Amino acid sequence: MSIDEFYIRLMNEQIDGIISDGAAKKLAAHLMSDPEAERYYEELKDTVRAIDSAVEIEPPPELKTRIFDSVYGRPREEPAAQAAGGRTFWRSFAPVFAAGVAAGFILFAAIRPLTDRTPEDNGYGATIGATGSEKASAKAFDTFGVRGTVLPVFENGSLTVTIELASDVEASVFIEFEGGASFESIRSNEGAAYQMEVDEKSLLLVHHGEADYAIRFRSVETAAVVLRIFTDGKTVAAMRFTAGG
Amino acid sequence: MSTTDSSLVIETLNGDREAFGRLVEKYERRIFNLAFRICGDYEDAMDVTQTVFVKVFDRLETFDQSRKFFSWLYRMGINESLNQVKRQSRIVHGECDPPSHAPGPDQRIIREESDGLVQAALKRLGEDQRVVIILRHFVDLSYIQIGDVLGIPDKTVKSRLYSARQRMKEILTGAG
């Protein structure tokens, strides 16, 4: 096979629908001039069509019951370092213990200066009204080399979360949205280098360099948005916004 | 009622069985299909899916919640499926076992020739290439999501996927 690897990459990008307009034109011109490349491309498309035509298999209806029987019909697996007795105690008193820890944490957080807080406890929640225009106060963060602010604004049924990232460190912004929220658009300043993946319930933005982003969510009635910023597997900031309702 | 994976994970950790049930409902079919395509065997896919969800439940406390839940889950599904293939070496060298259950409409379809050819071609790929084809074409993940599951850059995902497609093409056209 004497087809240039460059064109094989473009063929795959074309099949996956991620090719740029310029590259698509370049590929089309090449296919017109090289019958071998054209034949290769047709075979590649046939191969992908054959793979995609394979049907999804329905799991048996009893599988869920089997899973539940396995999970809840037997004692839970004990972590190696934990004694069985200690585990039983923990499971019995976990809700009480968790409530105590939460109450202690809230008290501790309230009396401690913000600058002393670690990334794990810089959670920030905001509830924004249902009518007119309203915005919460901006939240700043500066941890693990990632600096910036987050500002949620609710206006005319849309929740816009403006994120300013002023750092050369690669950071990821992971947003999950629920209620009536759906992703509408993202704007960034010119030259911003980022990659983004969006599905029905979440958005992942991988950011490089300094940039501002305005991410807009459409809200039918109420919208809850959980936002986490992290770098190198470490949480920089965790926030939750509720809009409308 | 919350629907995000993060919320369901937290509620499961708090002892909410319904939340765990919703995680199972959401991902059972995808894990089952992932396992079926890697193992090539209906019964093995059932066993793998069951084992994965039991392990998810047992290890949920160790899950790093700054990561995506589905990446963790799929990674576990891949590892468990590959382990099952190693345990059942008959699957590597033999043909696909047809489902032993009474065939429903979907199960009849999987016996169709084209599906059988694709499954046979998949089995001839190396592990890395097979997994990336399955994640892209059977689980419908994007390059970035595949990279997240496998812990590799999306550039590596692309080159592995393109090589895998080329190998599949060679096998399916009889050139490989």
Short mmCIF file of C-alpha atoms in Angstrom, two decimals:
data_model
loop_
_atom_site.label_atom_id
_atom_site.label_comp_id
_atom_site.label_asym_id
_atom_site.label_seq_id
_atom_site.Cartn_x
_atom_site.Cartn_y
_atom_site.Cartn_z
CA MET A 1 0.00 0.00 0.00
CA SER A 2 1.46 3.35 -1.01
CA ILE A 3 -1.14 5.71 0.40
CA ASP A 4 0.26 8.57 2.41
CA GLU A 5 -0.48 8.25 6.17
CA PHE A 6 -1.59 11.87 6.11
CA TYR A 7 -4.48 11.05 3.78
CA ILE A 8 -5.39 7.93 5.75
CA ARG A 9 -5.77 10.16 8.80
CA LEU A 10 -7.96 12.57 6.85
CA MET A 11 -10.11 9.66 5.60
CA ASN A 12 -10.71 8.56 9.19
CA GLU A 13 -11.47 12.12 10.28
CA GLN A 14 -13.94 12.41 7.41
CA ILE A 15 -15.65 9.17 8.48
CA ASP A 16 -15.85 10.41 12.08
CA GLY A 17 -17.17 13.81 10.98
CA ILE A 18 -14.39 15.77 12.63
CA ILE A 19 -12.52 16.94 9.53
CA SER A 20 -12.04 20.66 8.91
CA ASP A 21 -13.39 22.23 5.72
CA GLY A 22 -9.88 22.83 4.39
CA ALA A 23 -8.76 19.27 5.05
CA ALA A 24 -11.96 17.90 3.48
CA LYS A 25 -11.23 19.81 0.27
CA LYS A 26 -7.65 18.56 0.31
CA LEU A 27 -8.83 14.98 0.74
CA ALA A 28 -11.45 15.28 -2.02
CA ALA A 29 -8.83 16.61 -4.43
CA HIS A 30 -6.46 13.79 -3.54
CA LEU A 31 -9.15 11.12 -4.02
CA MET A 32 -9.95 12.55 -7.45
CA SER A 33 -6.33 12.23 -8.52
CA ASP A 34 -5.42 8.87 -6.93
CA PRO A 35 -7.64 5.85 -7.76
CA GLU A 36 -5.79 3.64 -5.26
CA ALA A 37 -6.52 6.09 -2.46
CA GLU A 38 -10.14 6.31 -3.57
CA ARG A 39 -10.49 2.50 -3.52
CA TYR A 40 -8.89 2.40 -0.06
CA TYR A 41 -11.31 5.07 1.17
CA GLU A 42 -14.36 3.19 -0.16
CA GLU A 43 -13.18 -0.04 1.53
CA LEU A 44 -12.58 1.83 4.77
CA LYS A 45 -16.08 3.29 4.67
CA ASP A 46 -17.52 -0.19 3.97
CA THR A 47 -15.58 -1.56 6.93
CA VAL A 48 -16.90 1.11 9.29
CA ARG A 49 -20.44 0.58 7.95
CA ALA A 50 -20.11 -3.16 8.61
CA ILE A 51 -18.90 -2.54 12.17
CA ASP A 52 -21.67 -0.02 12.82
CA SER A 53 -24.29 -2.41 11.43
CA ALA A 54 -23.60 -4.93 14.19
CA VAL A 55 -26.62 -4.84 16.47
CA GLU A 56 -26.75 -3.96 20.12
CA ILE A 57 -27.44 -7.04 22.21
CA GLU A 58 -30.24 -6.99 24.74
CA PRO A 59 -29.09 -8.25 28.15
CA PRO A 60 -31.37 -10.87 29.67
CA PRO A 61 -34.10 -9.42 31.91
CA GLU A 62 -32.94 -11.48 34.88
CA LEU A 63 -29.47 -9.90 34.85
CA LYS A 64 -30.48 -6.94 36.98
CA THR A 65 -32.00 -9.30 39.56
CA ARG A 66 -28.82 -11.35 39.58
CA ILE A 67 -26.77 -8.19 40.16
CA PHE A 68 -29.01 -7.06 43.00
CA ASP A 69 -28.98 -10.52 44.59
CA SER A 70 -25.18 -10.53 44.43
CA VAL A 71 -24.86 -7.04 45.88
CA TYR A 72 -27.53 -6.98 48.55
CA GLY A 73 -27.93 -10.71 49.19
CA ARG A 74 -24.48 -11.08 50.73
CA PRO A 75 -22.21 -9.15 53.09
CA ARG A 76 -20.34 -6.31 51.48
CA GLU A 77 -16.66 -6.95 50.64
CA GLU A 78 -14.40 -5.91 53.51
CA PRO A 79 -11.45 -3.65 52.71
CA ALA A 80 -8.24 -5.52 53.59
CA ALA A 81 -7.07 -3.01 56.18
CA GLN A 82 -10.34 -2.90 58.08
CA ALA A 83 -11.37 -5.30 60.80
CA ALA A 84 -14.75 -6.97 60.40
CA GLY A 85 -16.00 -5.63 63.72
CA GLY A 86 -15.00 -2.10 62.89
CA ARG A 87 -16.77 -2.39 59.59
CA THR A 88 -20.00 -3.49 61.19
CA PHE A 89 -19.80 -0.57 63.59
CA TRP A 90 -19.15 1.83 60.75
CA ARG A 91 -22.07 0.60 58.69
CA SER A 92 -24.42 0.87 61.65
CA PHE A 93 -23.41 4.35 62.64
CA ALA A 94 -22.35 5.83 59.30
CA PRO A 95 -25.36 8.19 58.94
CA VAL A 96 -24.89 9.58 62.47
CA PHE A 97 -21.16 9.87 61.98
CA ALA A 98 -21.59 11.57 58.59
CA ALA A 99 -24.08 14.06 60.02
CA GLY A 100 -21.66 14.87 62.86
CA VAL A 101 -18.77 15.35 60.49
CA ALA A 102 -20.90 17.57 58.24
CA ALA A 103 -22.04 19.73 61.15
CA GLY A 104 -18.48 20.02 62.44
CA PHE A 105 -17.23 20.87 59.00
CA ILE A 106 -19.78 23.66 58.53
CA LEU A 107 -18.83 25.17 61.90
CA PHE A 108 -15.13 24.84 61.13
CA ALA A 109 -15.53 26.37 57.68
CA ALA A 110 -17.54 29.28 59.05
CA ILE A 111 -14.91 30.35 61.57
CA ARG A 112 -11.84 29.76 59.39
CA PRO A 113 -10.52 32.44 56.97
CA LEU A 114 -11.11 31.65 53.29
CA THR A 115 -7.42 31.86 52.43
CA ASP A 116 -6.65 28.92 54.69
CA ARG A 117 -9.05 26.58 52.96
CA THR A 118 -7.85 23.60 51.02
CA PRO A 119 -9.29 22.69 47.60
CA GLU A 120 -11.44 19.98 49.11
CA ASP A 121 -13.50 22.41 51.14
CA ASN A 122 -13.82 25.42 48.87
CA GLY A 123 -17.30 24.37 47.81
CA TYR A 124 -19.48 27.25 46.73
CA GLY A 125 -23.22 27.11 46.24
CA ALA A 126 -25.49 29.77 44.81
CA THR A 127 -29.23 29.97 44.31
CA ILE A 128 -30.42 32.44 41.74
CA GLY A 129 -33.98 33.72 41.28
CA ALA A 130 -36.50 32.70 38.66
CA THR A 131 -37.46 36.06 37.21
CA GLY A 132 -35.61 38.98 35.75
CA SER A 133 -31.87 39.08 35.84
CA GLU A 134 -29.89 38.03 38.83
CA LYS A 135 -26.34 37.05 39.47
CA ALA A 136 -24.55 35.49 42.39
CA SER A 137 -21.26 36.83 43.67
CA ALA A 138 -18.15 35.76 41.78
CA LYS A 139 -16.12 32.98 43.36
CA ALA A 140 -12.33 33.09 43.11
CA PHE A 141 -9.99 30.14 43.33
CA ASP A 142 -6.21 29.82 43.30
CA THR A 143 -4.97 26.32 43.95
CA PHE A 144 -2.44 23.91 42.44
CA GLY A 145 -1.33 26.65 40.03
CA VAL A 146 -4.83 27.20 38.65
CA ARG A 147 -6.26 30.68 39.22
CA GLY A 148 -9.55 32.19 38.18
CA THR A 149 -13.13 33.09 38.98
CA VAL A 150 -16.57 31.66 38.38
CA LEU A 151 -19.67 33.84 38.06
CA PRO A 152 -23.18 32.42 37.58
CA VAL A 153 -25.87 34.68 36.09
CA PHE A 154 -29.53 33.83 35.53
CA GLU A 155 -31.32 35.80 32.84
CA ASN A 156 -34.45 35.15 30.76
CA GLY A 157 -34.54 31.44 31.43
CA SER A 158 -30.86 30.88 30.79
CA LEU A 159 -28.12 30.21 33.27
CA THR A 160 -24.75 31.51 32.15
CA VAL A 161 -21.64 30.44 34.01
CA THR A 162 -18.69 32.66 33.20
CA ILE A 163 -15.37 31.07 34.00
CA GLU A 164 -12.14 33.03 33.89
CA LEU A 165 -9.04 30.85 33.90
CA ALA A 166 -5.80 32.76 34.24
CA SER A 167 -3.16 30.11 34.27
CA ASP A 168 -0.81 28.24 31.98
CA VAL A 169 -1.49 24.98 33.78
CA GLU A 170 -3.80 22.57 31.95
CA ALA A 171 -7.11 22.47 33.79
CA SER A 172 -10.33 20.57 33.20
CA VAL A 173 -13.78 21.91 33.90
CA PHE A 174 -16.38 19.20 34.39
CA ILE A 175 -19.99 20.33 34.62
CA GLU A 176 -22.99 18.14 35.26
CA PHE A 177 -26.45 19.64 34.82
CA GLU A 178 -29.82 18.39 35.88
CA GLY A 179 -33.39 19.58 36.32
CA GLY A 180 -34.53 21.26 33.13
CA ALA A 181 -31.08 22.39 32.11
CA SER A 182 -29.50 21.72 28.75
CA PHE A 183 -26.30 23.02 27.23
CA GLU A 184 -26.87 25.90 24.83
CA SER A 185 -23.58 27.49 23.83
CA ILE A 186 -20.03 28.36 24.80
CA ARG A 187 -18.15 31.52 24.02
CA SER A 188 -14.49 32.12 24.62
CA ASN A 189 -12.05 34.87 23.87
CA GLU A 190 -10.22 34.70 20.58
CA GLY A 191 -7.31 32.28 20.48
CA ALA A 192 -8.48 30.25 23.47
CA ALA A 193 -7.13 26.73 23.22
CA TYR A 194 -9.55 24.19 24.57
CA GLN A 195 -11.27 20.91 23.81
CA MET A 196 -14.83 20.24 24.78
CA GLU A 197 -17.13 17.24 24.97
CA VAL A 198 -20.84 17.64 25.66
CA ASP A 199 -23.57 15.09 26.13
CA GLU A 200 -27.12 15.36 27.47
CA LYS A 201 -26.10 15.69 31.08
CA SER A 202 -22.50 16.78 31.25
CA LEU A 203 -19.80 18.89 29.71
CA LEU A 204 -16.05 18.41 29.88
CA LEU A 205 -13.79 21.27 28.89
CA VAL A 206 -10.04 20.79 28.82
CA HIS A 207 -8.36 24.17 28.96
CA HIS A 208 -4.86 25.23 27.94
CA GLY A 209 -3.50 28.70 28.66
CA GLU A 210 -5.32 31.85 29.74
CA ALA A 211 -8.92 32.25 28.62
CA ASP A 212 -12.43 33.33 29.55
CA TYR A 213 -15.40 31.10 28.87
CA ALA A 214 -19.10 31.92 29.05
CA ILE A 215 -21.05 28.66 29.11
CA ARG A 216 -24.77 29.06 28.66
CA PHE A 217 -27.45 26.59 29.75
CA ARG A 218 -31.09 26.76 28.79
CA SER A 219 -33.36 26.21 31.75
CA VAL A 220 -36.98 25.13 31.24
CA GLU A 221 -38.02 25.57 34.86
CA THR A 222 -35.19 24.98 37.25
CA ALA A 223 -31.58 24.14 36.61
CA ALA A 224 -29.01 22.67 38.90
CA VAL A 225 -25.42 22.77 37.75
CA VAL A 226 -22.54 21.07 39.52
CA LEU A 227 -19.16 22.40 38.42
CA ARG A 228 -15.76 20.98 39.25
CA ILE A 229 -12.41 22.32 38.16
CA PHE A 230 -9.45 20.06 38.50
CA THR A 231 -5.88 19.68 37.38
CA ASP A 232 -3.74 16.57 37.30
CA GLY A 233 -6.44 14.57 39.10
CA LYS A 234 -6.66 17.10 41.96
CA THR A 235 -9.75 19.14 42.71
CA VAL A 236 -9.19 22.88 42.42
CA ALA A 237 -12.77 23.97 43.03
CA ALA A 238 -16.21 22.40 43.44
CA MET A 239 -19.38 24.45 43.11
CA ARG A 240 -23.12 24.00 42.71
CA PHE A 241 -25.61 26.51 41.28
CA THR A 242 -29.37 26.32 41.33
CA ALA A 243 -31.33 28.66 39.09
CA GLY A 244 -35.03 29.32 38.74
CA GLY A 245 -37.79 27.71 40.79
CA MET B 1 -35.03 13.43 41.59
CA SER B 2 -31.33 13.73 40.79
CA THR B 3 -30.03 12.05 37.67
CA THR B 4 -26.32 12.78 37.44
CA ASP B 5 -23.84 10.01 38.00
CA SER B 6 -22.23 11.97 40.83
CA SER B 7 -25.53 12.30 42.68
CA LEU B 8 -26.35 8.62 42.16
CA VAL B 9 -22.91 7.61 43.43
CA ILE B 10 -23.32 9.72 46.57
CA GLU B 11 -26.83 8.40 47.18
CA THR B 12 -25.63 4.83 46.70
CA LEU B 13 -22.88 5.45 49.23
CA ASN B 14 -25.56 6.72 51.59
CA GLY B 15 -27.33 3.38 51.30
CA ASP B 16 -29.94 4.27 48.68
CA ARG B 17 -30.67 1.04 46.80
CA GLU B 18 -32.82 2.82 44.24
CA ALA B 19 -29.88 5.03 43.28
CA PHE B 20 -27.70 2.00 42.72
CA GLY B 21 -30.53 0.46 40.69
CA ARG B 22 -30.58 3.52 38.47
CA LEU B 23 -26.83 3.27 37.89
CA VAL B 24 -27.32 -0.37 36.92
CA GLU B 25 -30.22 0.51 34.60
CA LYS B 26 -28.22 3.28 32.98
CA TYR B 27 -25.08 1.26 32.27
CA GLU B 28 -26.11 -2.42 32.31
CA ARG B 29 -26.76 -2.63 28.57
CA ARG B 30 -23.53 -0.82 27.65
CA ILE B 31 -21.36 -2.92 29.94
CA PHE B 32 -23.09 -6.06 28.70
CA ASN B 33 -22.43 -5.13 25.06
CA LEU B 34 -18.84 -4.12 25.81
CA ALA B 35 -18.30 -7.50 27.49
CA PHE B 36 -20.05 -9.41 24.72
CA ARG B 37 -17.91 -7.80 22.04
CA ILE B 38 -14.68 -8.47 23.94
CA CYS B 39 -15.53 -11.98 25.12
CA GLY B 40 -17.64 -13.03 22.13
CA ASP B 41 -19.87 -15.11 24.40
CA TYR B 42 -23.33 -14.34 25.76
CA GLU B 43 -22.97 -16.22 29.05
CA ASP B 44 -19.55 -14.73 29.70
CA ALA B 45 -20.95 -11.26 29.02
CA MET B 46 -23.62 -11.91 31.67
CA ASP B 47 -21.03 -13.05 34.20
CA VAL B 48 -18.74 -10.12 33.46
CA THR B 49 -21.57 -7.57 33.76
CA GLN B 50 -22.64 -9.03 37.08
CA THR B 51 -19.07 -9.09 38.41
CA VAL B 52 -18.44 -5.50 37.29
CA PHE B 53 -21.46 -4.11 39.11
CA VAL B 54 -20.66 -6.08 42.26
CA LYS B 55 -17.12 -4.66 42.18
CA VAL B 56 -18.46 -1.16 41.52
CA PHE B 57 -20.63 -1.45 44.61
CA ASP B 58 -17.83 -2.88 46.74
CA ARG B 59 -15.27 -0.29 45.64
CA LEU B 60 -17.48 2.77 45.36
CA GLU B 61 -15.93 4.31 48.47
CA THR B 62 -12.55 4.32 46.73
CA PHE B 63 -13.87 5.99 43.56
CA ASP B 64 -12.21 9.40 43.00
CA GLN B 65 -15.21 11.66 42.51
CA SER B 66 -13.18 14.24 40.61
CA ARG B 67 -13.15 11.71 37.76
CA LYS B 68 -15.99 10.65 35.52
CA PHE B 69 -17.89 7.67 36.86
CA PHE B 70 -18.42 6.10 33.44
CA SER B 71 -14.64 6.11 32.75
CA TRP B 72 -14.06 4.17 35.95
CA LEU B 73 -16.91 1.79 35.14
CA TYR B 74 -15.87 1.11 31.55
CA ARG B 75 -12.26 0.61 32.61
CA MET B 76 -13.46 -2.01 35.06
CA GLY B 77 -15.64 -3.58 32.34
CA ILE B 78 -12.68 -3.81 29.96
CA ASN B 79 -10.36 -5.33 32.55
CA GLU B 80 -12.95 -7.85 33.69
CA SER B 81 -13.77 -8.83 30.09
CA LEU B 82 -10.12 -9.30 29.18
CA ASN B 83 -9.60 -11.39 32.31
CA GLN B 84 -12.59 -13.50 31.33
CA VAL B 85 -11.11 -14.04 27.86
CA LYS B 86 -7.87 -15.20 29.44
CA ARG B 87 -9.75 -17.52 31.76
CA GLN B 88 -11.79 -18.97 28.93
CA SER B 89 -9.10 -19.65 26.36
CA ARG B 90 -11.66 -21.60 24.33
CA ILE B 91 -13.14 -18.27 23.31
CA VAL B 92 -9.86 -17.02 21.90
CA HIS B 93 -9.36 -20.07 19.71
CA GLY B 94 -12.94 -21.17 19.08
CA GLU B 95 -15.96 -19.70 17.36
CA CYS B 96 -18.53 -17.47 19.01
CA ASP B 97 -20.85 -19.41 21.24
CA PRO B 98 -24.44 -18.66 20.39
CA PRO B 99 -26.62 -17.57 23.29
CA SER B 100 -28.02 -20.58 25.10
CA HIS B 101 -31.18 -18.71 26.08
CA ALA B 102 -34.33 -18.99 24.03
CA PRO B 103 -33.56 -16.59 21.21
CA GLY B 104 -35.40 -13.28 21.20
CA PRO B 105 -35.50 -10.98 18.18
CA ASP B 106 -32.18 -9.31 19.01
CA GLN B 107 -30.45 -12.62 19.61
CA ARG B 108 -31.63 -13.94 16.25
CA ILE B 109 -30.20 -10.89 14.58
CA ILE B 110 -26.75 -11.43 16.06
CA ARG B 111 -26.55 -14.73 14.24
CA GLU B 112 -26.72 -12.94 10.92
CA GLU B 113 -23.70 -13.42 8.80
CA SER B 114 -22.43 -9.85 8.74
CA ASP B 115 -22.49 -9.61 12.50
CA GLY B 116 -20.67 -12.92 12.76
CA LEU B 117 -17.98 -11.70 10.37
CA VAL B 118 -17.49 -8.50 12.34
CA GLN B 119 -17.29 -10.43 15.60
CA ALA B 120 -14.81 -12.90 14.11
CA ALA B 121 -12.70 -10.01 12.77
CA LEU B 122 -12.75 -8.33 16.18
CA LYS B 123 -11.37 -11.49 17.75
CA ARG B 124 -8.42 -11.41 15.41
CA LEU B 125 -7.35 -7.96 16.58
CA GLY B 126 -4.89 -7.44 19.41
CA GLU B 127 -6.37 -6.40 22.76
CA ASP B 128 -5.54 -2.70 22.40
CA GLN B 129 -7.04 -2.41 18.93
CA ARG B 130 -10.12 -4.50 19.81
CA VAL B 131 -10.88 -2.38 22.86
CA VAL B 132 -10.58 0.92 21.02
CA ILE B 133 -12.87 -0.28 18.20
CA ILE B 134 -15.44 -1.48 20.72
CA LEU B 135 -15.37 1.76 22.73
CA ARG B 136 -15.74 3.85 19.57
CA HIS B 137 -18.26 1.81 17.60
CA PHE B 138 -20.19 -0.23 20.16
CA VAL B 139 -20.17 2.07 23.19
CA ASP B 140 -20.22 5.28 21.09
CA LEU B 141 -17.54 7.11 23.02
CA SER B 142 -15.69 10.12 21.60
CA TYR B 143 -11.91 10.20 21.24
CA ILE B 144 -11.58 12.23 24.44
CA GLN B 145 -13.84 9.88 26.37
CA ILE B 146 -11.92 6.85 25.11
CA GLY B 147 -8.69 8.52 26.18
CA ASP B 148 -10.20 9.14 29.60
CA VAL B 149 -11.24 5.50 29.97
CA LEU B 150 -7.92 4.09 28.79
CA GLY B 151 -5.72 6.77 30.36
CA ILE B 152 -4.06 7.68 27.06
CA PRO B 153 -3.92 10.94 25.08
CA ASP B 154 -6.58 11.35 22.40
CA LYS B 155 -3.80 11.49 19.80
CA THR B 156 -2.89 7.92 20.76
CA VAL B 157 -6.58 6.98 20.64
CA LYS B 158 -6.77 8.22 17.06
CA SER B 159 -3.67 6.41 15.84
CA ARG B 160 -4.76 3.18 17.58
CA LEU B 161 -8.27 3.46 16.17
CA TYR B 162 -7.09 4.17 12.63
CA SER B 163 -4.69 1.20 12.73
CA ALA B 164 -7.48 -1.00 14.11
CA ARG B 165 -9.86 0.03 11.33
CA GLN B 166 -7.18 -0.70 8.75
CA ARG B 167 -6.65 -4.15 10.27
CA MET B 168 -10.42 -4.79 10.32
CA LYS B 169 -10.56 -3.74 6.66
CA GLU B 170 -7.79 -6.17 5.76
CA ILE B 171 -9.55 -9.01 7.60
CA LEU B 172 -13.00 -8.27 6.21
CA THR B 173 -11.77 -7.86 2.63
CA GLY B 174 -9.75 -11.06 2.89
CA ALA B 175 -6.41 -9.29 2.64
CA GLY B 176 -5.35 -9.99 6.21
#
